Short mmCIF file of C-alpha atoms in Angstrom, two decimals:
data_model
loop_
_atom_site.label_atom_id
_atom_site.label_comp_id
_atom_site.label_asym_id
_atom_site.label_seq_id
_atom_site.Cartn_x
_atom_site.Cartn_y
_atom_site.Cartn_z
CA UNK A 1 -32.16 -38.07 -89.69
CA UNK A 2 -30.67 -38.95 -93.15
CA UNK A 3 -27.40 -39.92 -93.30
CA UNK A 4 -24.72 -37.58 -94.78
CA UNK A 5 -23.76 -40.07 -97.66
CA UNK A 6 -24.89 -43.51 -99.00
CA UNK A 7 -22.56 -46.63 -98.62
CA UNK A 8 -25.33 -49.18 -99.24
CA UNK A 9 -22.93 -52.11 -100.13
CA UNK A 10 -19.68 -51.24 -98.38
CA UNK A 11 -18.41 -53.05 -95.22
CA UNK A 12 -19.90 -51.50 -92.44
CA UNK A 13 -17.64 -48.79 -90.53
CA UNK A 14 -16.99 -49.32 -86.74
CA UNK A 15 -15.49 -46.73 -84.39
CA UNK A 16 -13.62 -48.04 -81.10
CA UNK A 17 -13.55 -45.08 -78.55
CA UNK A 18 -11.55 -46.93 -75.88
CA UNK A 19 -8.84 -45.11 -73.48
CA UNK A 20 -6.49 -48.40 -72.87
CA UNK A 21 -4.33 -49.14 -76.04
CA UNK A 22 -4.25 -52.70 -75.51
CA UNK A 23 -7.97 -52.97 -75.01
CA UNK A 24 -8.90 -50.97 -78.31
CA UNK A 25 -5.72 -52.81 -80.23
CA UNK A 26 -7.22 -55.99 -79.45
CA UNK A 27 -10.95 -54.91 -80.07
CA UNK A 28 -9.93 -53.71 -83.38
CA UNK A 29 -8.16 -56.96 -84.49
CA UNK A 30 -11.14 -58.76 -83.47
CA UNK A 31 -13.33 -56.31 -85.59
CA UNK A 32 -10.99 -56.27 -88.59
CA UNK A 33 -12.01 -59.53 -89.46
CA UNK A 34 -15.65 -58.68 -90.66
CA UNK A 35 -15.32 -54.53 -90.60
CA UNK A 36 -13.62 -51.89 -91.20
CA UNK A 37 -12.25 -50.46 -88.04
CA UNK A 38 -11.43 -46.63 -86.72
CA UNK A 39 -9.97 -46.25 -83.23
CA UNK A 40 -9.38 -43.19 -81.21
CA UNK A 41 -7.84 -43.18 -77.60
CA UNK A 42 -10.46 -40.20 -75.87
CA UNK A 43 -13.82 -38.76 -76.11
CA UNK A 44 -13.07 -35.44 -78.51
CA UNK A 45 -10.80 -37.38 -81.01
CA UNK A 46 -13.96 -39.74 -81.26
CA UNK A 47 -16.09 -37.47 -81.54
CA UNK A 48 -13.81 -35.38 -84.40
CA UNK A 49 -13.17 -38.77 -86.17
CA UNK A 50 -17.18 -39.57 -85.96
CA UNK A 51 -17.98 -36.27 -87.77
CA UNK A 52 -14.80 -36.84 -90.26
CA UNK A 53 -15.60 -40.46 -91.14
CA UNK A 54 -19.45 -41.33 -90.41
CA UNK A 55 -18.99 -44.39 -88.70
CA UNK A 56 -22.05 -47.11 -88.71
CA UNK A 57 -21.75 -47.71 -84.75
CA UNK A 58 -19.04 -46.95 -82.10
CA UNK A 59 -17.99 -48.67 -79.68
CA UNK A 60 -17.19 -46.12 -76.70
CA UNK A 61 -15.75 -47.05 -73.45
CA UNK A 62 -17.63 -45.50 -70.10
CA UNK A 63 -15.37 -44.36 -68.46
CA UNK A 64 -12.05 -42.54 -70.43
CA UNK A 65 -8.62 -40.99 -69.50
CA UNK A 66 -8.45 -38.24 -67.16
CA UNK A 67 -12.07 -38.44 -65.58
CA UNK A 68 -13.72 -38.33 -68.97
CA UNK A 69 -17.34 -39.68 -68.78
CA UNK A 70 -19.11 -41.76 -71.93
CA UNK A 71 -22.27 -40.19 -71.26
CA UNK A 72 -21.10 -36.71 -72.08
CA UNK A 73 -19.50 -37.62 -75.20
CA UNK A 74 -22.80 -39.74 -76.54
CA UNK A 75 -24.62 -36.17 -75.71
CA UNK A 76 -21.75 -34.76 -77.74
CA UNK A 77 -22.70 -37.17 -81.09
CA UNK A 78 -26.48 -36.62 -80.40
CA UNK A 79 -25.92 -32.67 -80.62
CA UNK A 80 -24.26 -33.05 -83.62
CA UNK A 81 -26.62 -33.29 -86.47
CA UNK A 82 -23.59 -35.60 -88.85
CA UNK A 83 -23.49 -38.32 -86.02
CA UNK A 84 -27.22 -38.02 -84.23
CA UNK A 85 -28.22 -40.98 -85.99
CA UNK A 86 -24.83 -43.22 -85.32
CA UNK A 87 -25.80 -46.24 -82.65
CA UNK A 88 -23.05 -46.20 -79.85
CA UNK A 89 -22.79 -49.29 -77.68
CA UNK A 90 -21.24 -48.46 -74.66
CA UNK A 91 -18.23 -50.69 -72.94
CA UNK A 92 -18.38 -51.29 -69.32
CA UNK A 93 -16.90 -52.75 -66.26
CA UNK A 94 -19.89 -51.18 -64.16
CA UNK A 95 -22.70 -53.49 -63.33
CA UNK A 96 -24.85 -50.79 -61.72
CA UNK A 97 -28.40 -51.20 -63.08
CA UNK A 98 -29.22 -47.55 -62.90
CA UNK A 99 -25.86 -46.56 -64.37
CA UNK A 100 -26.76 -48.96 -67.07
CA UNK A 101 -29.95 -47.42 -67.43
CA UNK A 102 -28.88 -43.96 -67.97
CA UNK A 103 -26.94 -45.32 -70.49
CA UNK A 104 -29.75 -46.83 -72.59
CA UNK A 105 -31.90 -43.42 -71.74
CA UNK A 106 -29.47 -41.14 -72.87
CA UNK A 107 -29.75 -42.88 -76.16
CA UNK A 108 -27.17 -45.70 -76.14
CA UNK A 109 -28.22 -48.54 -78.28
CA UNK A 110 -26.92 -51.17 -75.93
CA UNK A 111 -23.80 -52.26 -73.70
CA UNK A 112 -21.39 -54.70 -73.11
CA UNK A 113 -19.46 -55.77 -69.79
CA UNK A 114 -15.90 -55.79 -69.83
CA UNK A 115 -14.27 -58.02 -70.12
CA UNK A 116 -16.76 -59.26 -72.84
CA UNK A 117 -16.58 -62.66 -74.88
CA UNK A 118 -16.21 -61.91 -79.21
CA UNK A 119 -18.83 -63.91 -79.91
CA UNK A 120 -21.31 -61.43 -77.39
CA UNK A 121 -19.71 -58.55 -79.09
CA UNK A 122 -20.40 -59.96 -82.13
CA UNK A 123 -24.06 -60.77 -81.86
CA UNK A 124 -24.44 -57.27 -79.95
CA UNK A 125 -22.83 -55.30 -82.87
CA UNK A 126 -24.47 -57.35 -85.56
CA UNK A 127 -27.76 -56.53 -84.29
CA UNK A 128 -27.21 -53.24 -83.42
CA UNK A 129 -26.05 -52.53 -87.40
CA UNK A 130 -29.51 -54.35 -88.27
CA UNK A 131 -31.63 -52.39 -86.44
CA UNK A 132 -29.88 -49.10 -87.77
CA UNK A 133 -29.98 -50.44 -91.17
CA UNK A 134 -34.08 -50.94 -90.62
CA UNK A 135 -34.55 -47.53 -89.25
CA UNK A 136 -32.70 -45.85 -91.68
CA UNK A 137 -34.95 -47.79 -94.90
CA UNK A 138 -37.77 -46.45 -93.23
CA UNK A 139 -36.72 -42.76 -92.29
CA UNK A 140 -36.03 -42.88 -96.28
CA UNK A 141 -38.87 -44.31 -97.15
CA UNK A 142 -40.64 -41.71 -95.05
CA UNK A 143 -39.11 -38.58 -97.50
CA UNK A 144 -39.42 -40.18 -100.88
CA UNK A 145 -41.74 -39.60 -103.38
CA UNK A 146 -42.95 -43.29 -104.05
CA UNK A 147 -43.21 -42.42 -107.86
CA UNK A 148 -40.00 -40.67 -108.68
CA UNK A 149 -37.96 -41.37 -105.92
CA UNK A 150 -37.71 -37.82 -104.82
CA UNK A 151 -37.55 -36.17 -101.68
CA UNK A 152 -41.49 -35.45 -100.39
CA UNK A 153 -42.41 -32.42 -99.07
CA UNK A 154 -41.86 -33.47 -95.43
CA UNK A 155 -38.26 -34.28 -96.22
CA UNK A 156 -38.42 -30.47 -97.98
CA UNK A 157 -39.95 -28.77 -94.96
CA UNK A 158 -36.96 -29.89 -93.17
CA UNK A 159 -34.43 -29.51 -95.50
CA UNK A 160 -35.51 -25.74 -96.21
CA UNK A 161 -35.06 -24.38 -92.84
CA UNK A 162 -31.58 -26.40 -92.45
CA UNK A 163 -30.51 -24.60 -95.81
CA UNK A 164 -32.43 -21.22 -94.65
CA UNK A 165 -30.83 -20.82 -91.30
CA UNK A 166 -27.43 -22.54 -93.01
CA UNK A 167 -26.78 -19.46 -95.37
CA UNK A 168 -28.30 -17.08 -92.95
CA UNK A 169 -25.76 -17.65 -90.56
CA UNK A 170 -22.52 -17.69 -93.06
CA UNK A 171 -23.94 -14.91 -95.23
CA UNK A 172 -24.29 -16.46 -98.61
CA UNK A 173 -27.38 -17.12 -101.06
CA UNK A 174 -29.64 -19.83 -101.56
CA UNK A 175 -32.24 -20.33 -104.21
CA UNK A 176 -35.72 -22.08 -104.45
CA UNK A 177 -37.12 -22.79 -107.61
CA UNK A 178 -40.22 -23.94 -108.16
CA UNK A 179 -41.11 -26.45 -111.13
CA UNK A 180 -44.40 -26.30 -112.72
CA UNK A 181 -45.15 -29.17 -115.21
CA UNK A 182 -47.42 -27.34 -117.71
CA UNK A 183 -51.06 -28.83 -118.62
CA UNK A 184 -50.30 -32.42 -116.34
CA UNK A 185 -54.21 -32.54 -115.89
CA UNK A 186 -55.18 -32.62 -119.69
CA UNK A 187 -52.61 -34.75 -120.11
CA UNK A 188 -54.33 -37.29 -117.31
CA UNK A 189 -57.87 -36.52 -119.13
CA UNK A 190 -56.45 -36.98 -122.50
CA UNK A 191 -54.03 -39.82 -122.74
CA UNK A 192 -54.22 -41.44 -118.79
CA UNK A 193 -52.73 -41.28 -116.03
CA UNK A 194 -50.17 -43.92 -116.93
CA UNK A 195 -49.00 -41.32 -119.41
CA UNK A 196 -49.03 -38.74 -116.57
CA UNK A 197 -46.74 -40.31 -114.37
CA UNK A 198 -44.49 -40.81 -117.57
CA UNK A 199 -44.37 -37.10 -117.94
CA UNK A 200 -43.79 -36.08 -114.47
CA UNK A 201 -40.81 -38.85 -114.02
CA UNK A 202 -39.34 -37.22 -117.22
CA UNK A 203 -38.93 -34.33 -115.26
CA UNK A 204 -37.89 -35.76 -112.41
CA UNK A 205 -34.85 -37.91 -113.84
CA UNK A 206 -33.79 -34.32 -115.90
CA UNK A 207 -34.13 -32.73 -112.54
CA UNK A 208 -32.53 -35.00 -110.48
CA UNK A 209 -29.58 -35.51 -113.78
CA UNK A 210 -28.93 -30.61 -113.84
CA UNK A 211 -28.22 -31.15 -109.82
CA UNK A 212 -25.27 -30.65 -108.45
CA UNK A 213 -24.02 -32.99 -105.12
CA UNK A 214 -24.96 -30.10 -102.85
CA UNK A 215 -28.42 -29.42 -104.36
CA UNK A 216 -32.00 -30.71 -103.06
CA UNK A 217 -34.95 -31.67 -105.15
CA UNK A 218 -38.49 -33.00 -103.84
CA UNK A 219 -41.95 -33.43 -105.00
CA UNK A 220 -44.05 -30.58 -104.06
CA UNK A 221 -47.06 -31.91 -105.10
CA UNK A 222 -48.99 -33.92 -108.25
CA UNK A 223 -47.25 -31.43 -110.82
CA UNK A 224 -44.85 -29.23 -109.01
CA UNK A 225 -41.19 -29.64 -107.83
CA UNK A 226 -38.59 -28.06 -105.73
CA UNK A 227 -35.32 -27.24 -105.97
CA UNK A 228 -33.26 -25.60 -103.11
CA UNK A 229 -29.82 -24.33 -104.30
CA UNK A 230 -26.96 -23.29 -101.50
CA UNK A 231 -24.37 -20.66 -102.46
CA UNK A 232 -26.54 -19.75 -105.76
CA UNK A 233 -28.53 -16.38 -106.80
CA UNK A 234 -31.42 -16.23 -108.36
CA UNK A 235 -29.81 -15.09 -111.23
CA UNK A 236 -27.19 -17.98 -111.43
CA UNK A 237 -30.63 -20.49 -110.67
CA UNK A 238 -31.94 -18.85 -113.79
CA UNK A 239 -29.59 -20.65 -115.69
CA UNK A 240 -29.88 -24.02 -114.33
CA UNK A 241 -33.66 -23.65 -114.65
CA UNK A 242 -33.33 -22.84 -118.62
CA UNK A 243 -31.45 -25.28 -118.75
CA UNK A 244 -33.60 -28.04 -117.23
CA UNK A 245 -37.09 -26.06 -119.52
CA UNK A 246 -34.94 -26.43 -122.89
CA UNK A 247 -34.12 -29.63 -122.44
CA UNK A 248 -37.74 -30.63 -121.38
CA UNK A 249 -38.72 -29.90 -125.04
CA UNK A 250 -36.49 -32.58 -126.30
CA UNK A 251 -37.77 -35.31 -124.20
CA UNK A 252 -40.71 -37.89 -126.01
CA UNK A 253 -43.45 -39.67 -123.50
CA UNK A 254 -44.74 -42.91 -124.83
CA UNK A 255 -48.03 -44.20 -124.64
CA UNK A 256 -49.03 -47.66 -122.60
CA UNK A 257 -48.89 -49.57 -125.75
CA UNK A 258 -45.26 -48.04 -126.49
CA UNK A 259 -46.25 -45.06 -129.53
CA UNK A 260 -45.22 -41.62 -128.95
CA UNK A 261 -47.82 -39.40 -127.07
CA UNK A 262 -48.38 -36.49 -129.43
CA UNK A 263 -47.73 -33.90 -127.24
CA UNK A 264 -44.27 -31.83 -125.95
CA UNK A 265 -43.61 -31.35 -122.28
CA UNK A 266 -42.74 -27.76 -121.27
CA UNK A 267 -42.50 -26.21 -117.51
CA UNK A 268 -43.08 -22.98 -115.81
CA UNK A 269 -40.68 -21.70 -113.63
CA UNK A 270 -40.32 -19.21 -110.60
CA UNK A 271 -37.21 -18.67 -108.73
CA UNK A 272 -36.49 -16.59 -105.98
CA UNK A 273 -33.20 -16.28 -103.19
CA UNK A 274 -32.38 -15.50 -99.71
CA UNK A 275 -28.63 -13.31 -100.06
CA UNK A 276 -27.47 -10.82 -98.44
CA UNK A 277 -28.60 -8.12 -100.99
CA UNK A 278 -32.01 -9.95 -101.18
CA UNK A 279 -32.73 -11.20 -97.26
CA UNK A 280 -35.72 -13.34 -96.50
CA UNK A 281 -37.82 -12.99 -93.59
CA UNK A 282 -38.65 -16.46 -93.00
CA UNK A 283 -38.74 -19.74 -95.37
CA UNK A 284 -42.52 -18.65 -95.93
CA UNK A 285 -41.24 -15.32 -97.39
CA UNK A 286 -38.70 -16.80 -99.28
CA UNK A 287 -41.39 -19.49 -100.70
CA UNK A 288 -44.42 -17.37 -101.58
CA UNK A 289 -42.07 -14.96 -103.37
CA UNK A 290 -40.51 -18.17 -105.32
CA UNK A 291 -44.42 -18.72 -106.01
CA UNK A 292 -45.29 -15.01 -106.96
CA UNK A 293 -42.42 -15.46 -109.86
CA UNK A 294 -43.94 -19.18 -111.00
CA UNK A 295 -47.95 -17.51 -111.25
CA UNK A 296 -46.13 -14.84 -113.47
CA UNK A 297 -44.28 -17.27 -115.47
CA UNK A 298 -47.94 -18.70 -116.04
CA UNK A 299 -49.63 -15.29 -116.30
CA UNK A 300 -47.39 -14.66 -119.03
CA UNK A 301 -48.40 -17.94 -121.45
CA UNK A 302 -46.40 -21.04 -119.35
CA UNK A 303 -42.97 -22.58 -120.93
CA UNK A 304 -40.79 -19.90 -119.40
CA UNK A 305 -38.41 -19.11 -116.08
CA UNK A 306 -39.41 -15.88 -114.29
CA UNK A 307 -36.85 -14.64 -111.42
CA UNK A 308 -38.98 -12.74 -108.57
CA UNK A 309 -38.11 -8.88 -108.41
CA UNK A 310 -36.72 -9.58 -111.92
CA UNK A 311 -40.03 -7.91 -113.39
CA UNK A 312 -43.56 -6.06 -111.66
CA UNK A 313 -44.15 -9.13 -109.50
CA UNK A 314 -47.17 -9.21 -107.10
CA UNK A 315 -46.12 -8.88 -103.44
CA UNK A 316 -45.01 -12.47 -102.41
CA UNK A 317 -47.09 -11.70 -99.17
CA UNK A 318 -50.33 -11.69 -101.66
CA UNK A 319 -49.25 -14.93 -103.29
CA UNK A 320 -51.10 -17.83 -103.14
CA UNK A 321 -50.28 -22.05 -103.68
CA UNK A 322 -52.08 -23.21 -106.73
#
């Protein structure tokens, strides 16, 4: 799971979930010396701040006020798809192996007995943060395009249905338009591959500069991006896809040896949405019919944006990848 923002740099963020003020007061002090600290005094303000304030690791007591058990709030972060991917170590006076266990089962990244010394909390937190820090490179390295830095289309699969089910369930649109860089193959047979790649990370960076915070863009293939748009229309996609074609035409590619290619760079574009006036089946409805609008767009001579239903479109059920 990606994290919800990126704070590559910052001082890491800790969370103390701890029921006994003078326990958490001191852990924080300690902490407060190398991180920034968040406390919170019971399971469901932890939980609320976790979601708030994205924490890099919490520290959460096993035991809380008023019968509370640790286990059911770490089940409480790990249904929760802004804190799955936070590492909790849990704080315990318990020395029961197969309480310990369950801890480390249910997901925990590791424990500490109470009363523990700083420099064990230390070395327990410091790895924990490394380990986190290692999976996370690699989850991203997992989703990105290795050429423009992109989402890939596993990252997209994902990323689709979240959207898809997202506005489904609070009734408003979402767009997916599909980028087609035209002629990228006689451009590889004419001037390289090298050239190529120049052409389809021109697109990219324009892409990736039109997006707004809540958009998504991956790599769909060799030539062919993705854009899913929340809380936009077709229509109102239209515009950001003119946008990003018109400006296309503006952009130069250079050849290896640094001399203009002598070529433009245009796109084809369909678009299609999921509203309520428009509902999709299923992302596979709302894709091919995204796809029925891009083959017209390239029926019709390339270099434009074609909006399914916006003209006599094949059924989206008869469209085909290309």
């Amino acid at each position: 799971m990606q994290r919800q923002h990126d704070r590559r740099g910052e001082t890491p963020l800790i969370l103390v979930v701890e029921d006994d003020a003078g326990t958490r007061d001191s852990l924080m002090e300690l902490l407060a010396a190398r991180y920034r600290v968040l406390g919170a005094s019971d399971g469901q303000s932890g939980v609320e701040l976790a979601r708030e304030r994205h924490p890099d690791l919490i520290l959460l007591d096993r035991f809380l006020e008023s019968g509370e058990d640790g286990l059911a709030v770490l089940e409480s972060l790990q249904h929760d798809r802004a804190t799955e991917s936070v590492p909790v170590i849990f704080l315990t006076g318990d020395s029961d192996e197969a309480t310990l266990e369950r801890c480390l089962e249910l997901g925990a990244v590791d424990f500490v007995h109470k009363p523990a010394s700083a420099r064990e909390l230390m070395a327990r937190i410091n790895r924990a943060l490394r380990q986190s820090e290692q999976q996370q490179r690699l989850q991203a390295m997992a989703q990105t395009d290795a050429l423009t830095g992109l989402a890939n289309f596993r990252a997209l699969s994902m990323r689709l249905e979240e959207e898809f089910k997202r506005s489904s369930r609070y009734d408003y649109p979402m767009s997916v338009v599909v980028i087609d860089l035209d002629h990228l193959k006689a451009i590889n047979d004419g001037m390289g591959h090298d050239v190529g790649n120049r052409a389809i990370l021109a697109l990219a960076n324009l892409l990736r500069t039109n997006l707004r915070e809540v958009d998504f863009a991956a790599r769909f293939g060799g030539d062919e991006f993705v854009a899913l748009l929340p809380h936009q229309t077709a229509a109102e996609a239209a515009v950001l896809a003119e946008r990003i074609r018109a400006g296309l035409r503006t952009v130069k590619v250079t050849r290896s040896d640094g001399r203009p290619a002598p070529f433009g760079l245009s796109v084809s574009v369909g678009i299609a949405d999921h509203s309520p006036a428009q509902p999709r089946a299923c992302t596979d409805e709302l894709l091919r019919a995204a796809d029925a609008a891009l083959y017209e767009a390239k029926r019709e001579g390339r270099d434009r944006v074609v909006v399914y239903g916006a003209s006599d479109l094949a059924s989206p059920k008869a469209a085909q990848r290309h």
